[in-house]
Coordinates of C-alpha atoms in Angstrom, one line a residue:
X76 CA 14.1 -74.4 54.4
X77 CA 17.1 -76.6 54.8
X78 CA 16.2 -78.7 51.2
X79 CA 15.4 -75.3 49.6
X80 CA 18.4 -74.4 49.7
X81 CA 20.3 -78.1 48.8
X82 CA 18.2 -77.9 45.5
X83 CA 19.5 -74.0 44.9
X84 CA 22.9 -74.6 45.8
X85 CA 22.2 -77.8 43.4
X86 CA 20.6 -75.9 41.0
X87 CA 22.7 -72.8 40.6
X88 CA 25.8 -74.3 40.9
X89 CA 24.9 -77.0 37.6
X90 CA 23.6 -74.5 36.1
X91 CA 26.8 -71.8 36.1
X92 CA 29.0 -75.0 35.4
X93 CA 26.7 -75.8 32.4
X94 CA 26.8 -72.2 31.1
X95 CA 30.3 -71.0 31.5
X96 CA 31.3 -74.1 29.5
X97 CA 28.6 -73.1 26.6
X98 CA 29.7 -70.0 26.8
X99 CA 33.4 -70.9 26.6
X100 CA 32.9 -73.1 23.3
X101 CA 30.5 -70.7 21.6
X102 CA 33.4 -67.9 21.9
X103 CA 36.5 -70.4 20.8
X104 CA 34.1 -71.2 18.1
X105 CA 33.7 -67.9 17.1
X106 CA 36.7 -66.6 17.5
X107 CA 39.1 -69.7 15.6
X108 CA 36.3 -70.0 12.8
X109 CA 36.7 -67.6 9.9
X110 CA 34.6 -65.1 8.4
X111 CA 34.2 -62.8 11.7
X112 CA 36.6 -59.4 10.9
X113 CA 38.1 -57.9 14.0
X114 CA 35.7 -55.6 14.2
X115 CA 33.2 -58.0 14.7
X116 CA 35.1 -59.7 17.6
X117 CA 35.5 -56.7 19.6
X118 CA 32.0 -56.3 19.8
X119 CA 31.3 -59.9 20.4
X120 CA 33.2 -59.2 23.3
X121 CA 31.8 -56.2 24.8
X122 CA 28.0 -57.4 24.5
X123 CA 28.9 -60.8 25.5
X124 CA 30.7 -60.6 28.6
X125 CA 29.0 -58.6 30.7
X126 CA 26.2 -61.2 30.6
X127 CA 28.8 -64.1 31.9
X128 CA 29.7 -61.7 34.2
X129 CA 25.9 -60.9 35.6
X130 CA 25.2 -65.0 35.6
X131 CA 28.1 -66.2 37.1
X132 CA 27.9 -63.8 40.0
X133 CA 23.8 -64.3 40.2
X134 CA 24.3 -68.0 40.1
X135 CA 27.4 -68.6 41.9
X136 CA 25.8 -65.9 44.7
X137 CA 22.4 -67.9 44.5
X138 CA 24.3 -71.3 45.1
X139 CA 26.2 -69.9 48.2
X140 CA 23.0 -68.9 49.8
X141 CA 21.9 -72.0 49.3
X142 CA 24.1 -73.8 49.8
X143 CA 24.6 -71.9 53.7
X144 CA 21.0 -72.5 54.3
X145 CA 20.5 -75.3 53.3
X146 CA 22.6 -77.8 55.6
X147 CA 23.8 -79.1 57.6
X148 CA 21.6 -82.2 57.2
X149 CA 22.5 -85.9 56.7
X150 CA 21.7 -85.5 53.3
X151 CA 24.5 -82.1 53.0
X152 CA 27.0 -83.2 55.8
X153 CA 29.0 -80.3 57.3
X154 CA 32.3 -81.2 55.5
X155 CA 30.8 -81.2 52.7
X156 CA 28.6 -78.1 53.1
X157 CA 31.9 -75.9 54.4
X158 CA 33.9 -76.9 51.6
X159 CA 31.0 -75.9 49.0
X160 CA 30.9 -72.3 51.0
X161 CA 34.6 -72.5 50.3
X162 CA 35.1 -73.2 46.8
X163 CA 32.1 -70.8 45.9
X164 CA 33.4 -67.8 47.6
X165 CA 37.2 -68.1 45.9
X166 CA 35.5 -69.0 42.5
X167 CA 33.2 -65.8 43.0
X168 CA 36.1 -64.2 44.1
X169 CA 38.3 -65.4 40.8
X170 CA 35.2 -63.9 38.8
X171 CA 35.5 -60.3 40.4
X172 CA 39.3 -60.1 40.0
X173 CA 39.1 -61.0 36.6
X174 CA 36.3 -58.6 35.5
X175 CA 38.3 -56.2 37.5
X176 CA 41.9 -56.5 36.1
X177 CA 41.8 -58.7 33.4
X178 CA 38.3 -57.7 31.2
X179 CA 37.8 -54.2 32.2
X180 CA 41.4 -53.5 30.8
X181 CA 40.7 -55.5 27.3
X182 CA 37.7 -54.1 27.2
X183 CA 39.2 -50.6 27.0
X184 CA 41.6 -52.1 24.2
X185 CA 38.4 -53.0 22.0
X186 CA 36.3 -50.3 22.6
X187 CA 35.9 -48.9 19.6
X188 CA 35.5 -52.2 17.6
X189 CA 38.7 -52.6 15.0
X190 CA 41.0 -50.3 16.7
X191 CA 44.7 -51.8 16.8
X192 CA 45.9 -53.8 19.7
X193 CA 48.5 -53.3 21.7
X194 CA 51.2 -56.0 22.7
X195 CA 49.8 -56.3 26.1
X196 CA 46.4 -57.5 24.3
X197 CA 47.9 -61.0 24.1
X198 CA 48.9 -61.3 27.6
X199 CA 45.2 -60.1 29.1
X200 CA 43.7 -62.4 26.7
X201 CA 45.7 -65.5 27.7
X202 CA 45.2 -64.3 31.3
X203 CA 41.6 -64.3 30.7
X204 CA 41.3 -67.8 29.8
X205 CA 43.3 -69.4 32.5
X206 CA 41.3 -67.3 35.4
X207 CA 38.1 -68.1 33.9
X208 CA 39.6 -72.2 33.9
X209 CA 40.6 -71.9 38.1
X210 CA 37.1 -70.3 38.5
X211 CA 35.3 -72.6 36.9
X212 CA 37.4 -75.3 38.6
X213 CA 36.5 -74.3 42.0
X214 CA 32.9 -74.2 41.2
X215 CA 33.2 -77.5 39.4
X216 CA 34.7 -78.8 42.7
X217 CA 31.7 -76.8 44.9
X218 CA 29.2 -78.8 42.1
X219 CA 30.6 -82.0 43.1
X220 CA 30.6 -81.3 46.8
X221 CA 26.7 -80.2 46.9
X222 CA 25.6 -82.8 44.6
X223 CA 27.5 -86.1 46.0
X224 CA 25.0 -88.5 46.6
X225 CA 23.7 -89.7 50.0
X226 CA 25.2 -93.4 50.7
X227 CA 22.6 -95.1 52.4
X228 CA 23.8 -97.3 55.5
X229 CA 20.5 -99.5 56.5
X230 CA 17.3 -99.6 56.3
X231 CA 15.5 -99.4 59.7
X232 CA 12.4 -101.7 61.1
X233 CA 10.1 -98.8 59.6
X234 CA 11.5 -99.1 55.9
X235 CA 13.2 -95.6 55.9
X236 CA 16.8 -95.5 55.2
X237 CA 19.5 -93.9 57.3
X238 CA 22.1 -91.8 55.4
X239 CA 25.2 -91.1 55.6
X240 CA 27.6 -89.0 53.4

């Protein structure tokens, strides 16, 4: 049970790292390239975010139940495996704040698509992006944590190494 839940915690965490950073330069891309009205960007926003929302918490979730089952072991140490537990939980916890008080209040100031924004649009929107930065920071650190690799300290009479971390 113990390695299912290294190769989740593995897994999942690569994986949300991977996909908040795709989804980070897809939107910039979108949004400092020309030819998309403001219209247009307000709905990006309000059919795209809710699905970084869902994966982060799914993966991020996923990758702290694995990451608690799955150690400790020689090959997930329990410094290592603590501080994972760690960083995951604040990162997940970054996530739900921001949905909570930074997107669900920019939502309301795009929903309907192309209404004008007010001066506190700016501020959420620069908010956004620097949350979004510390959480995927933390789970960038968590990443790094769970997927450090085993040093291996000698190799015993019946060929099998010993590990340490």
């Amino acid at each position: 049970m113990a390695t299912v839940g290294q190769f989740i915690a593995r897994f999942c965490t690569s994986a949300w790292v991977g996909a908040a950073t795709l989804f980070v330069i897809v939107g910039v891309a979108e949004v400092t390239r020309g030819g998309f009205d403001s219209a247009t960007k307000d709905i990006l926003v309000a059919l795209r975010f809710p699905a970084y929302y869902v994966c982060g918490v799914v993966l991020m979730g996923s990758a702290w139940l694995g990451a608690l089952v799955g150690g400790p072991s020689a090959a997930f140490p329990r410094f290592r495996r603590t501080g994972a537990l760690i960083f995951l939980a604040l990162s997940l916890g970054v996530l739900a704040l921001d949905y909570v008080f930074v997107y669900l209040p920019l939502l309301r100031m795009v929903v309907p698509p192309g209404q004008a924004k007010s001066a506190s649009f700016t501020h959420y929107h620069e908010a956004s992006k620097w949350v979004n930065l510390v959480g995927l920071t933390l789970c960038l650190i968590a990443t790094v944590l769970v997927q450090w690799p085993v040093r291996v300290t000698r190799v015993a009479e019946t060929g099998t190494p010993d590990t340490a971390a």
